[in-house]
Amino acid sequence: MRAIHSRPLQAVLTVLAALLLGVTALLGAVTPAHASGAAQAGAEASGTGDVSGQTYVIATDTTFAPFEFRDSAGELTGIDIDLMEAIAEDQGFEVEWRSLGFNAALQALSADQADGVIAGMSITDERQEIYDFSDPYFTGTVTLAVNEGDEGEISDWEDLEGKRLVVKTGSLSEEVAKERQEQYGYEVTALDQTTTLVESVKSGNADALMDDFPVIAYGITQGSGLVTVGEQVEAGDYGFAVNKDQNPELLQAFNEGLAELRASGEYQQILDEYLAAEDEGVDRSTFWGLVVTAIPALMTGLGNTLLVTLISFALAMVLGVVFGFFKISRNPVLRGIAVAFVSVFRGTPILVWAFFFYFGLPQLIGTPVNIWVAGVLTLTLNGAAYIAEIVRGAVQAVDPGQMEAARSLGLGYGKSMQRVVLPQAFKIMTPSLINQLVIMLKDSSLLLAIGFAELLYQAQQIYASNFRVTEVLLIVAVIYFVVITLLTQLANYVDRKVNA
């Protein structure tokens, strides 16, 4: 077992501290200047009773077109977004958006990471026990939908006898479907997302689906391949929600602004823009039309994927080298620290840390954590655990006789490591480091769970609005394949030049 000398160790720690400070400053630069914290903003508003000039963090579900989704440029848009922006302008406050999934948006609200949620959220008795709702801003209806061409076989509820009907779990459509199940004699299966419902029908695993009419209607205009059939059923009201007994001024401002928009006609204009819009420009129903409209948003996601991966890999390399040397140290304290670090971050799912850093850590330190910071911390610490083992293995793989020969020539331990052992170890570890870089790039897709706008997240936004899951994922797979192939070739070229 080799020991590390104290001077090289101090030098490495000094470099590590400098790099961490630099990256912290860099990440701080990308943090919005007004992101002073949802709770803080809400507290300020509560204290003054006036929302004018305040900035509120609003969480939303970006996979619920036409209420909230990403357009072809990757920008957040939809009925909910436009309504809130118009109300904020009317009432004089600013909005900072958190584009999360529906459940993540509610978690962010509960964790005081957001001041409110607007996400096509139905006002139910159960939810009213937890949240305070605004006046209803939209009355929803649910509708049946089948594959285009099947409307002759299933045209209304009477035709569903003996058929399989899929609905969204916990939704009002599920309640309606179960209420009518005995009368019409169909089988009901509850699934988690609208895209899953659509894929079940398109693949033949279900005969029909029932979901919110605006969502299905918008997907049809984007080439989903479905048609609506039968009568629409009223399914309740949508409302803007805040935590119980918190931000009453914000709720009042929303209601007053909504009334102003309805009186001026702007409310109806916003609805018509999304519910009565005719498709223009390229034919989105074709695969080429899908590629043309999706590429801008996907390229935005790819840029974020590459940036978060490269920042995380650079930091993981520094940490991995330090903990790798700790593991071969004769100092039991340093060796114990390294073993604990590697065991914790290699032995736990990466998603756990993503949720912890973005949702859990803010509750412990009392201040919001920027999503870039959470993403970089997650990938860095997970990657560093694996790189530490790569470094340890590479150094130990160098023939011990190399160190002995260097020392016999009069070189000190540090010089022997620097000039003899480490160059050989670096050659050994290079292929594994390239592999780890590719793994980290692919692992970055897991950050979509906390709403980080990387490549797969952007794809999710696209197929959530047009329901063309298979085609969108095929495009994303090609992009990943091309990027990883180019990255691997570049890394191999650098390896040949450096280690020649």
Short mmCIF file of C-alpha atoms in Angstrom, two decimals:
data_model
loop_
_atom_site.label_atom_id
_atom_site.label_comp_id
_atom_site.label_asym_id
_atom_site.label_seq_id
_atom_site.Cartn_x
_atom_site.Cartn_y
_atom_site.Cartn_z
CA MET A 1 0.00 0.00 0.00
CA ARG A 2 1.41 3.34 -1.04
CA ALA A 3 1.35 6.41 1.16
CA ILE A 4 0.98 9.98 -0.05
CA HIS A 5 3.32 12.73 1.04
CA SER A 6 1.90 15.65 3.01
CA ARG A 7 3.17 18.38 0.64
CA PRO A 8 1.51 17.06 -2.53
CA LEU A 9 -1.65 16.55 -0.53
CA GLN A 10 -1.63 20.16 0.69
CA ALA A 11 -1.05 21.36 -2.85
CA VAL A 12 -3.98 19.32 -4.15
CA LEU A 13 -6.27 20.62 -1.40
CA THR A 14 -5.23 24.19 -2.18
CA VAL A 15 -6.07 23.73 -5.87
CA LEU A 16 -9.39 22.09 -4.95
CA ALA A 17 -10.39 24.98 -2.71
CA ALA A 18 -9.53 27.52 -5.41
CA LEU A 19 -11.55 25.64 -8.04
CA LEU A 20 -14.58 25.25 -5.79
CA LEU A 21 -14.56 28.96 -5.01
CA GLY A 22 -14.34 29.78 -8.71
CA VAL A 23 -17.19 27.50 -9.68
CA THR A 24 -19.32 28.78 -6.81
CA ALA A 25 -18.80 32.31 -8.12
CA LEU A 26 -19.67 31.13 -11.66
CA LEU A 27 -22.84 29.42 -10.53
CA GLY A 28 -23.77 32.43 -8.47
CA ALA A 29 -23.56 34.49 -11.64
CA VAL A 30 -26.26 32.40 -13.31
CA THR A 31 -28.58 32.71 -10.31
CA PRO A 32 -31.32 35.21 -11.05
CA ALA A 33 -30.70 38.45 -9.21
CA HIS A 34 -34.22 38.56 -7.86
CA ALA A 35 -34.30 34.94 -6.69
CA SER A 36 -34.39 36.04 -3.10
CA GLY A 37 -36.54 33.08 -2.13
CA ALA A 38 -40.19 32.28 -2.42
CA ALA A 39 -40.79 32.36 1.25
CA GLN A 40 -39.01 35.68 1.60
CA ALA A 41 -40.98 37.25 -1.22
CA GLY A 42 -44.20 35.95 0.23
CA ALA A 43 -43.30 37.20 3.68
CA GLU A 44 -42.52 40.63 2.32
CA ALA A 45 -45.83 40.69 0.53
CA SER A 46 -47.71 39.59 3.60
CA GLY A 47 -46.03 42.25 5.64
CA THR A 48 -46.91 45.14 3.34
CA GLY A 49 -50.27 43.94 2.06
CA ASP A 50 -49.30 45.23 -1.39
CA VAL A 51 -48.04 43.04 -4.23
CA SER A 52 -46.85 45.99 -6.30
CA GLY A 53 -43.13 45.69 -7.02
CA GLN A 54 -42.87 42.22 -5.47
CA THR A 55 -41.43 39.19 -7.25
CA TYR A 56 -43.29 35.91 -6.77
CA VAL A 57 -42.04 32.44 -7.61
CA ILE A 58 -44.78 30.55 -9.47
CA ALA A 59 -44.45 26.81 -10.12
CA THR A 60 -46.17 25.10 -13.01
CA ASP A 61 -46.48 21.81 -14.87
CA THR A 62 -44.95 22.32 -18.30
CA THR A 63 -46.40 19.11 -19.73
CA PHE A 64 -50.03 20.18 -19.92
CA ALA A 65 -50.60 21.83 -23.29
CA PRO A 66 -52.30 24.12 -24.09
CA PHE A 67 -52.22 25.42 -20.49
CA GLU A 68 -48.43 25.22 -20.07
CA PHE A 69 -45.82 23.85 -22.44
CA ARG A 70 -42.66 24.80 -24.35
CA ASP A 71 -42.96 26.31 -27.82
CA SER A 72 -40.63 25.49 -30.71
CA ALA A 73 -38.04 27.92 -29.32
CA GLY A 74 -38.10 26.24 -25.92
CA GLU A 75 -39.90 29.15 -24.26
CA LEU A 76 -42.56 28.57 -21.62
CA THR A 77 -46.01 29.40 -22.99
CA GLY A 78 -49.69 28.46 -22.73
CA ILE A 79 -52.98 29.69 -21.29
CA ASP A 80 -51.83 29.58 -17.65
CA ILE A 81 -48.57 31.33 -18.45
CA ASP A 82 -50.19 34.12 -20.45
CA LEU A 83 -52.94 34.60 -17.86
CA MET A 84 -50.49 34.90 -14.98
CA GLU A 85 -48.20 37.24 -16.91
CA ALA A 86 -51.17 39.46 -17.88
CA ILE A 87 -52.45 39.51 -14.29
CA ALA A 88 -48.96 40.31 -12.97
CA GLU A 89 -48.67 43.22 -15.38
CA ASP A 90 -52.13 44.47 -14.41
CA GLN A 91 -51.42 44.23 -10.67
CA GLY A 92 -47.81 45.43 -10.82
CA PHE A 93 -45.87 42.39 -9.60
CA GLU A 94 -43.21 40.24 -11.25
CA VAL A 95 -43.29 36.48 -11.85
CA GLU A 96 -40.34 34.10 -11.64
CA TRP A 97 -41.33 30.79 -13.19
CA ARG A 98 -40.39 27.33 -11.94
CA SER A 99 -41.21 24.88 -14.76
CA LEU A 100 -41.59 21.59 -12.88
CA GLY A 101 -43.79 18.54 -13.24
CA PHE A 102 -47.21 18.73 -11.59
CA ASN A 103 -46.25 16.75 -8.50
CA ALA A 104 -42.88 18.51 -8.25
CA ALA A 105 -44.67 21.87 -8.46
CA LEU A 106 -46.86 20.93 -5.50
CA GLN A 107 -43.78 19.73 -3.59
CA ALA A 108 -42.05 23.02 -4.32
CA LEU A 109 -45.07 24.90 -2.98
CA SER A 110 -45.18 22.79 0.18
CA ALA A 111 -41.42 23.32 0.66
CA ASP A 112 -41.80 27.11 0.27
CA GLN A 113 -39.72 26.95 -2.90
CA ALA A 114 -42.67 28.60 -4.66
CA ASP A 115 -45.31 31.13 -3.68
CA GLY A 116 -48.06 29.61 -5.82
CA VAL A 117 -48.94 26.96 -8.40
CA ILE A 118 -50.87 27.43 -11.64
CA ALA A 119 -50.98 24.20 -13.62
CA GLY A 120 -54.49 23.45 -14.86
CA MET A 121 -55.18 22.42 -11.28
CA SER A 122 -58.73 21.32 -10.50
CA ILE A 123 -60.32 22.71 -7.36
CA THR A 124 -61.32 19.73 -5.24
CA ASP A 125 -62.43 19.36 -1.62
CA GLU A 126 -59.27 17.40 -0.74
CA ARG A 127 -56.98 20.06 -2.19
CA GLN A 128 -58.90 22.86 -0.50
CA GLU A 129 -57.91 21.36 2.85
CA ILE A 130 -54.23 22.00 1.96
CA TYR A 131 -54.28 25.01 -0.37
CA ASP A 132 -56.18 28.26 -0.80
CA PHE A 133 -57.57 28.63 -4.32
CA SER A 134 -58.33 31.66 -6.44
CA ASP A 135 -61.60 32.23 -8.22
CA PRO A 136 -61.98 29.63 -11.02
CA TYR A 137 -60.30 30.81 -14.23
CA PHE A 138 -61.39 27.92 -16.47
CA THR A 139 -64.18 25.34 -16.42
CA GLY A 140 -62.85 22.08 -17.72
CA THR A 141 -64.59 19.34 -19.69
CA VAL A 142 -63.46 15.80 -20.38
CA THR A 143 -63.91 13.94 -23.64
CA LEU A 144 -63.49 10.51 -25.17
CA ALA A 145 -60.85 10.04 -27.87
CA VAL A 146 -59.94 7.13 -30.17
CA ASN A 147 -57.47 6.46 -32.94
CA GLU A 148 -58.25 8.26 -36.18
CA GLY A 149 -60.24 5.76 -38.26
CA ASP A 150 -61.82 4.03 -35.22
CA GLU A 151 -64.59 6.63 -34.80
CA GLY A 152 -66.90 4.40 -36.85
CA GLU A 153 -66.57 1.63 -34.25
CA ILE A 154 -66.61 3.86 -31.15
CA SER A 155 -68.60 7.07 -31.58
CA ASP A 156 -70.10 7.48 -28.10
CA TRP A 157 -70.37 5.99 -24.62
CA GLU A 158 -72.81 3.26 -25.79
CA ASP A 159 -70.09 1.78 -28.03
CA LEU A 160 -67.69 1.23 -25.12
CA GLU A 161 -69.34 -2.00 -23.87
CA GLY A 162 -66.60 -4.62 -23.43
CA LYS A 163 -63.90 -2.12 -24.43
CA ARG A 164 -60.84 -0.92 -22.52
CA LEU A 165 -60.88 2.74 -21.45
CA VAL A 166 -57.78 4.45 -20.00
CA VAL A 167 -57.90 7.54 -17.77
CA LYS A 168 -55.40 9.61 -15.77
CA THR A 169 -54.85 8.52 -12.16
CA GLY A 170 -56.53 10.74 -9.58
CA SER A 171 -58.15 12.95 -12.21
CA LEU A 172 -61.74 14.02 -12.58
CA SER A 173 -61.91 11.93 -15.77
CA GLU A 174 -61.24 8.85 -13.63
CA GLU A 175 -64.16 9.79 -11.38
CA VAL A 176 -66.46 10.29 -14.36
CA ALA A 177 -65.33 7.02 -15.97
CA LYS A 178 -65.97 5.01 -12.82
CA GLU A 179 -69.37 6.63 -12.29
CA ARG A 180 -70.49 5.48 -15.76
CA GLN A 181 -68.64 2.13 -15.82
CA GLU A 182 -71.55 0.02 -14.60
CA GLN A 183 -74.00 1.70 -16.99
CA TYR A 184 -71.91 1.22 -20.14
CA GLY A 185 -69.96 -1.94 -19.22
CA TYR A 186 -66.36 -1.04 -20.10
CA GLU A 187 -63.06 -1.79 -18.37
CA VAL A 188 -61.24 1.16 -16.73
CA THR A 189 -57.45 1.38 -16.37
CA ALA A 190 -55.83 4.38 -14.65
CA LEU A 191 -52.40 5.57 -15.87
CA ASP A 192 -50.15 8.38 -14.67
CA GLN A 193 -49.82 10.79 -17.63
CA THR A 194 -51.77 11.93 -20.67
CA THR A 195 -48.92 10.85 -22.94
CA THR A 196 -49.20 7.35 -21.50
CA LEU A 197 -52.93 7.33 -22.22
CA VAL A 198 -52.33 8.35 -25.83
CA GLU A 199 -49.57 5.78 -26.34
CA SER A 200 -51.81 3.04 -24.91
CA VAL A 201 -54.52 3.84 -27.46
CA LYS A 202 -52.10 4.26 -30.37
CA SER A 203 -50.40 0.93 -29.56
CA GLY A 204 -53.72 -0.93 -29.30
CA ASN A 205 -53.39 -1.69 -25.57
CA ALA A 206 -56.56 0.36 -24.99
CA ASP A 207 -59.55 1.12 -27.18
CA ALA A 208 -60.25 4.68 -26.02
CA LEU A 209 -59.12 7.30 -23.54
CA MET A 210 -60.81 10.04 -21.59
CA ASP A 211 -59.01 13.24 -20.57
CA ASP A 212 -59.38 17.03 -20.52
CA PHE A 213 -60.84 18.26 -23.79
CA PRO A 214 -58.44 21.23 -24.33
CA VAL A 215 -55.44 18.95 -23.88
CA ILE A 216 -56.68 16.32 -26.34
CA ALA A 217 -57.91 18.94 -28.83
CA TYR A 218 -54.55 20.73 -28.85
CA GLY A 219 -52.71 17.43 -29.37
CA ILE A 220 -54.92 16.66 -32.38
CA THR A 221 -53.89 19.95 -34.00
CA GLN A 222 -50.24 18.87 -33.50
CA GLY A 223 -50.75 15.55 -35.32
CA SER A 224 -51.37 13.16 -32.43
CA GLY A 225 -53.44 10.85 -34.68
CA LEU A 226 -56.50 10.86 -32.40
CA VAL A 227 -60.08 12.10 -32.85
CA THR A 228 -62.58 13.10 -30.16
CA VAL A 229 -65.91 11.29 -30.02
CA GLY A 230 -69.10 11.56 -27.99
CA GLU A 231 -70.38 14.27 -25.73
CA GLN A 232 -68.10 16.35 -23.52
CA VAL A 233 -68.68 16.08 -19.77
CA GLU A 234 -68.18 19.04 -17.43
CA ALA A 235 -65.44 18.13 -14.99
CA GLY A 236 -64.84 21.04 -12.63
CA ASP A 237 -62.96 24.31 -12.33
CA TYR A 238 -59.27 25.18 -12.55
CA GLY A 239 -57.76 27.53 -9.96
CA PHE A 240 -54.49 29.19 -8.91
CA ALA A 241 -53.28 27.81 -5.55
CA VAL A 242 -51.16 29.08 -2.66
CA ASN A 243 -50.31 27.41 0.64
CA LYS A 244 -53.08 27.52 3.22
CA ASP A 245 -53.20 30.91 4.95
CA GLN A 246 -50.11 32.17 3.09
CA ASN A 247 -49.84 34.95 0.50
CA PRO A 248 -53.46 36.18 0.75
CA GLU A 249 -52.39 39.39 -1.01
CA LEU A 250 -51.17 37.39 -4.00
CA LEU A 251 -54.44 35.46 -4.16
CA GLN A 252 -56.45 38.70 -3.95
CA ALA A 253 -54.31 40.29 -6.68
CA PHE A 254 -54.87 37.25 -8.91
CA ASN A 255 -58.66 37.47 -8.46
CA GLU A 256 -58.72 41.22 -9.09
CA GLY A 257 -56.48 40.88 -12.15
CA LEU A 258 -58.58 38.02 -13.51
CA ALA A 259 -61.73 40.13 -13.19
CA GLU A 260 -59.99 42.98 -15.03
CA LEU A 261 -58.93 40.67 -17.87
CA ARG A 262 -62.45 39.27 -18.24
CA ALA A 263 -63.95 42.76 -18.32
CA SER A 264 -61.48 43.99 -20.93
CA GLY A 265 -61.83 40.93 -23.19
CA GLU A 266 -58.14 40.01 -22.88
CA TYR A 267 -59.07 36.80 -21.05
CA GLN A 268 -61.06 35.53 -24.05
CA GLN A 269 -58.29 36.58 -26.43
CA ILE A 270 -55.81 34.41 -24.52
CA LEU A 271 -58.16 31.41 -24.63
CA ASP A 272 -58.82 31.88 -28.35
CA GLU A 273 -55.11 32.05 -29.08
CA TYR A 274 -54.67 28.46 -27.91
CA LEU A 275 -58.09 26.83 -28.21
CA ALA A 276 -59.23 28.31 -31.52
CA ALA A 277 -55.86 28.69 -33.25
CA GLU A 278 -55.39 27.21 -36.72
CA ASP A 279 -52.12 25.49 -37.48
CA GLU A 280 -49.90 27.64 -39.66
CA GLY A 281 -46.59 27.20 -41.46
CA VAL A 282 -44.93 23.80 -41.75
CA ASP A 283 -47.14 20.68 -41.70
CA ARG A 284 -46.52 19.39 -38.16
CA SER A 285 -48.24 16.08 -38.84
CA THR A 286 -45.25 14.86 -40.91
CA PHE A 287 -41.97 13.60 -39.43
CA TRP A 288 -40.02 16.36 -41.18
CA GLY A 289 -42.44 18.96 -39.82
CA LEU A 290 -41.86 17.54 -36.33
CA VAL A 291 -38.06 17.74 -36.77
CA VAL A 292 -38.21 21.35 -38.00
CA THR A 293 -40.41 22.52 -35.13
CA ALA A 294 -38.64 20.51 -32.42
CA ILE A 295 -34.97 21.16 -33.23
CA PRO A 296 -34.73 24.70 -31.73
CA ALA A 297 -35.97 23.54 -28.32
CA LEU A 298 -33.87 20.36 -28.46
CA MET A 299 -30.72 22.36 -29.26
CA THR A 300 -31.40 24.56 -26.22
CA GLY A 301 -31.65 21.43 -24.12
CA LEU A 302 -28.49 19.98 -25.66
CA GLY A 303 -26.56 23.13 -24.77
CA ASN A 304 -27.66 22.85 -21.14
CA THR A 305 -26.80 19.13 -21.12
CA LEU A 306 -23.26 19.73 -22.35
CA LEU A 307 -22.65 22.68 -20.02
CA VAL A 308 -23.83 20.96 -16.83
CA THR A 309 -21.91 17.81 -17.78
CA LEU A 310 -18.62 19.58 -18.47
CA ILE A 311 -18.79 21.72 -15.30
CA SER A 312 -19.65 18.65 -13.22
CA PHE A 313 -16.94 16.50 -14.82
CA ALA A 314 -14.26 19.13 -14.15
CA LEU A 315 -15.26 19.35 -10.48
CA ALA A 316 -15.64 15.59 -10.19
CA MET A 317 -12.11 15.14 -11.53
CA VAL A 318 -10.71 17.39 -8.79
CA LEU A 319 -12.68 15.67 -6.04
CA GLY A 320 -12.05 12.23 -7.51
CA VAL A 321 -8.28 12.75 -7.57
CA VAL A 322 -8.28 13.97 -3.96
CA PHE A 323 -10.41 11.10 -2.64
CA GLY A 324 -8.51 8.63 -4.83
CA PHE A 325 -5.26 9.61 -3.09
CA PHE A 326 -7.04 9.57 0.26
CA LYS A 327 -7.96 5.91 -0.37
CA ILE A 328 -4.32 4.87 -0.80
CA SER A 329 -3.13 6.95 2.12
CA ARG A 330 -1.63 5.31 5.21
CA ASN A 331 -3.49 7.89 7.30
CA PRO A 332 -6.58 6.04 8.62
CA VAL A 333 -8.59 9.27 8.98
CA LEU A 334 -8.10 10.28 5.34
CA ARG A 335 -8.70 6.71 4.20
CA GLY A 336 -11.88 6.56 6.28
CA ILE A 337 -13.16 9.85 4.83
CA ALA A 338 -12.58 8.57 1.30
CA VAL A 339 -14.24 5.23 1.96
CA ALA A 340 -17.28 6.96 3.48
CA PHE A 341 -17.56 9.41 0.57
CA VAL A 342 -17.32 6.72 -2.08
CA SER A 343 -19.71 4.39 -0.24
CA VAL A 344 -22.38 7.07 0.23
CA PHE A 345 -22.44 8.55 -3.26
CA ARG A 346 -21.78 5.30 -5.14
CA GLY A 347 -24.28 3.38 -3.05
CA THR A 348 -27.28 5.68 -3.41
CA PRO A 349 -29.41 6.51 -6.48
CA ILE A 350 -28.50 9.73 -8.22
CA LEU A 351 -32.16 10.80 -8.24
CA VAL A 352 -32.21 10.79 -4.44
CA TRP A 353 -29.47 13.43 -4.38
CA ALA A 354 -31.11 15.48 -7.12
CA PHE A 355 -34.30 15.72 -5.07
CA PHE A 356 -32.34 16.30 -1.86
CA PHE A 357 -30.23 19.17 -3.20
CA TYR A 358 -33.17 20.91 -4.91
CA PHE A 359 -36.05 20.25 -2.50
CA GLY A 360 -34.50 19.07 0.79
CA LEU A 361 -31.43 21.28 1.17
CA PRO A 362 -33.38 24.57 0.94
CA GLN A 363 -35.49 23.47 3.93
CA LEU A 364 -32.31 22.77 5.93
CA ILE A 365 -30.46 25.99 5.11
CA GLY A 366 -33.51 28.24 4.81
CA THR A 367 -32.76 29.61 1.34
CA PRO A 368 -33.64 28.42 -2.17
CA VAL A 369 -31.04 26.49 -4.17
CA ASN A 370 -30.56 27.40 -7.82
CA ILE A 371 -31.42 24.48 -10.10
CA TRP A 372 -28.01 24.70 -11.78
CA VAL A 373 -26.29 24.41 -8.38
CA ALA A 374 -28.47 21.40 -7.49
CA GLY A 375 -27.74 19.75 -10.84
CA VAL A 376 -23.98 20.32 -10.68
CA LEU A 377 -23.77 19.11 -7.08
CA THR A 378 -25.69 15.95 -7.96
CA LEU A 379 -23.56 15.00 -10.97
CA THR A 380 -20.28 16.12 -9.39
CA LEU A 381 -20.55 14.14 -6.17
CA ASN A 382 -21.84 11.01 -7.90
CA GLY A 383 -19.15 11.21 -10.59
CA ALA A 384 -16.38 11.96 -8.06
CA ALA A 385 -17.15 8.73 -6.19
CA TYR A 386 -16.51 6.68 -9.33
CA ILE A 387 -13.47 8.73 -10.42
CA ALA A 388 -11.90 8.25 -6.98
CA GLU A 389 -11.99 4.50 -7.55
CA ILE A 390 -10.58 4.93 -11.06
CA VAL A 391 -7.67 7.00 -9.71
CA ARG A 392 -7.00 4.58 -6.85
CA GLY A 393 -7.01 1.60 -9.17
CA ALA A 394 -4.75 3.26 -11.75
CA VAL A 395 -2.12 4.32 -9.21
CA GLN A 396 -2.07 0.89 -7.60
CA ALA A 397 -1.81 -0.73 -11.04
CA VAL A 398 1.63 0.85 -11.67
CA ASP A 399 4.39 -1.66 -10.97
CA PRO A 400 5.78 -0.98 -7.45
CA GLY A 401 9.25 -1.45 -8.92
CA GLN A 402 8.82 1.86 -10.75
CA MET A 403 8.64 3.75 -7.46
CA GLU A 404 11.53 1.78 -6.01
CA ALA A 405 13.69 2.50 -9.08
CA ALA A 406 12.89 6.22 -8.90
CA ARG A 407 13.75 6.36 -5.20
CA SER A 408 17.01 4.46 -5.79
CA LEU A 409 17.99 7.20 -8.26
CA GLY A 410 17.70 9.77 -5.48
CA LEU A 411 14.25 11.18 -6.24
CA GLY A 412 12.06 12.04 -3.28
CA TYR A 413 8.60 10.51 -2.83
CA GLY A 414 6.79 13.51 -4.34
CA LYS A 415 9.08 13.74 -7.38
CA SER A 416 8.84 9.98 -7.88
CA MET A 417 5.06 10.18 -7.87
CA GLN A 418 4.99 13.25 -10.11
CA ARG A 419 7.52 12.13 -12.72
CA VAL A 420 7.32 8.35 -12.67
CA VAL A 421 4.12 6.93 -11.16
CA LEU A 422 1.42 9.45 -12.07
CA PRO A 423 2.26 9.68 -15.81
CA GLN A 424 1.90 5.91 -16.07
CA ALA A 425 -1.24 5.93 -13.92
CA PHE A 426 -2.80 8.63 -16.10
CA LYS A 427 -2.34 6.47 -19.19
CA ILE A 428 -4.02 3.59 -17.40
CA MET A 429 -6.99 5.64 -16.15
CA THR A 430 -7.67 7.64 -19.36
CA PRO A 431 -10.04 5.11 -21.03
CA SER A 432 -12.03 4.79 -17.80
CA LEU A 433 -12.25 8.59 -17.42
CA ILE A 434 -13.57 8.93 -20.98
CA ASN A 435 -16.17 6.27 -20.16
CA GLN A 436 -17.10 8.15 -16.96
CA LEU A 437 -17.58 11.38 -18.96
CA VAL A 438 -20.02 9.59 -21.29
CA ILE A 439 -21.88 8.12 -18.30
CA MET A 440 -22.19 11.56 -16.67
CA LEU A 441 -23.53 13.03 -19.91
CA LYS A 442 -26.24 10.37 -20.04
CA ASP A 443 -26.93 10.65 -16.29
CA SER A 444 -27.64 14.36 -16.76
CA SER A 445 -30.98 13.29 -18.27
CA LEU A 446 -32.10 12.27 -14.76
CA LEU A 447 -32.13 15.96 -13.81
CA LEU A 448 -35.39 16.35 -15.74
CA ALA A 449 -37.06 15.02 -12.58
CA ILE A 450 -36.35 18.35 -10.83
CA GLY A 451 -37.19 20.43 -13.90
CA PHE A 452 -33.67 21.03 -15.22
CA ALA A 453 -34.07 22.00 -18.88
CA GLU A 454 -31.65 19.49 -20.41
CA LEU A 455 -32.15 17.58 -23.67
CA LEU A 456 -34.58 14.88 -22.51
CA TYR A 457 -36.57 17.45 -20.52
CA GLN A 458 -37.08 19.49 -23.69
CA ALA A 459 -38.18 16.32 -25.50
CA GLN A 460 -40.68 15.64 -22.74
CA GLN A 461 -42.13 19.12 -23.19
CA ILE A 462 -42.55 18.52 -26.92
CA TYR A 463 -44.23 15.12 -26.82
CA ALA A 464 -46.38 16.22 -23.89
CA SER A 465 -48.08 18.69 -26.24
CA ASN A 466 -48.22 16.65 -29.46
CA PHE A 467 -48.27 13.09 -27.98
CA ARG A 468 -45.79 11.86 -30.62
CA VAL A 469 -43.61 10.12 -28.06
CA THR A 470 -41.89 7.54 -30.27
CA GLU A 471 -40.86 10.01 -32.98
CA VAL A 472 -39.57 12.63 -30.53
CA LEU A 473 -37.56 10.07 -28.55
CA LEU A 474 -36.10 8.73 -31.81
CA ILE A 475 -34.83 12.23 -32.65
CA VAL A 476 -33.37 12.59 -29.14
CA ALA A 477 -31.65 9.19 -29.37
CA VAL A 478 -29.99 10.22 -32.64
CA ILE A 479 -28.79 13.50 -31.08
CA TYR A 480 -27.35 11.66 -28.05
CA PHE A 481 -25.66 9.11 -30.31
CA VAL A 482 -24.05 11.75 -32.52
CA VAL A 483 -22.89 13.91 -29.60
CA ILE A 484 -21.46 11.01 -27.59
CA THR A 485 -19.71 9.60 -30.67
CA LEU A 486 -18.11 12.98 -31.43
CA LEU A 487 -17.18 13.47 -27.77
CA THR A 488 -15.61 10.03 -27.59
CA GLN A 489 -13.63 10.57 -30.78
CA LEU A 490 -12.38 13.92 -29.46
CA ALA A 491 -11.36 12.38 -26.13
CA ASN A 492 -9.55 9.54 -27.90
CA TYR A 493 -7.70 12.04 -30.10
CA VAL A 494 -6.58 14.02 -27.04
CA ASP A 495 -5.58 10.77 -25.35
CA ARG A 496 -3.38 9.78 -28.30
CA LYS A 497 -1.74 13.21 -28.39
CA VAL A 498 -1.10 13.43 -24.64
CA ASN A 499 -0.07 9.83 -24.03
CA ALA A 500 1.86 9.28 -27.27
#
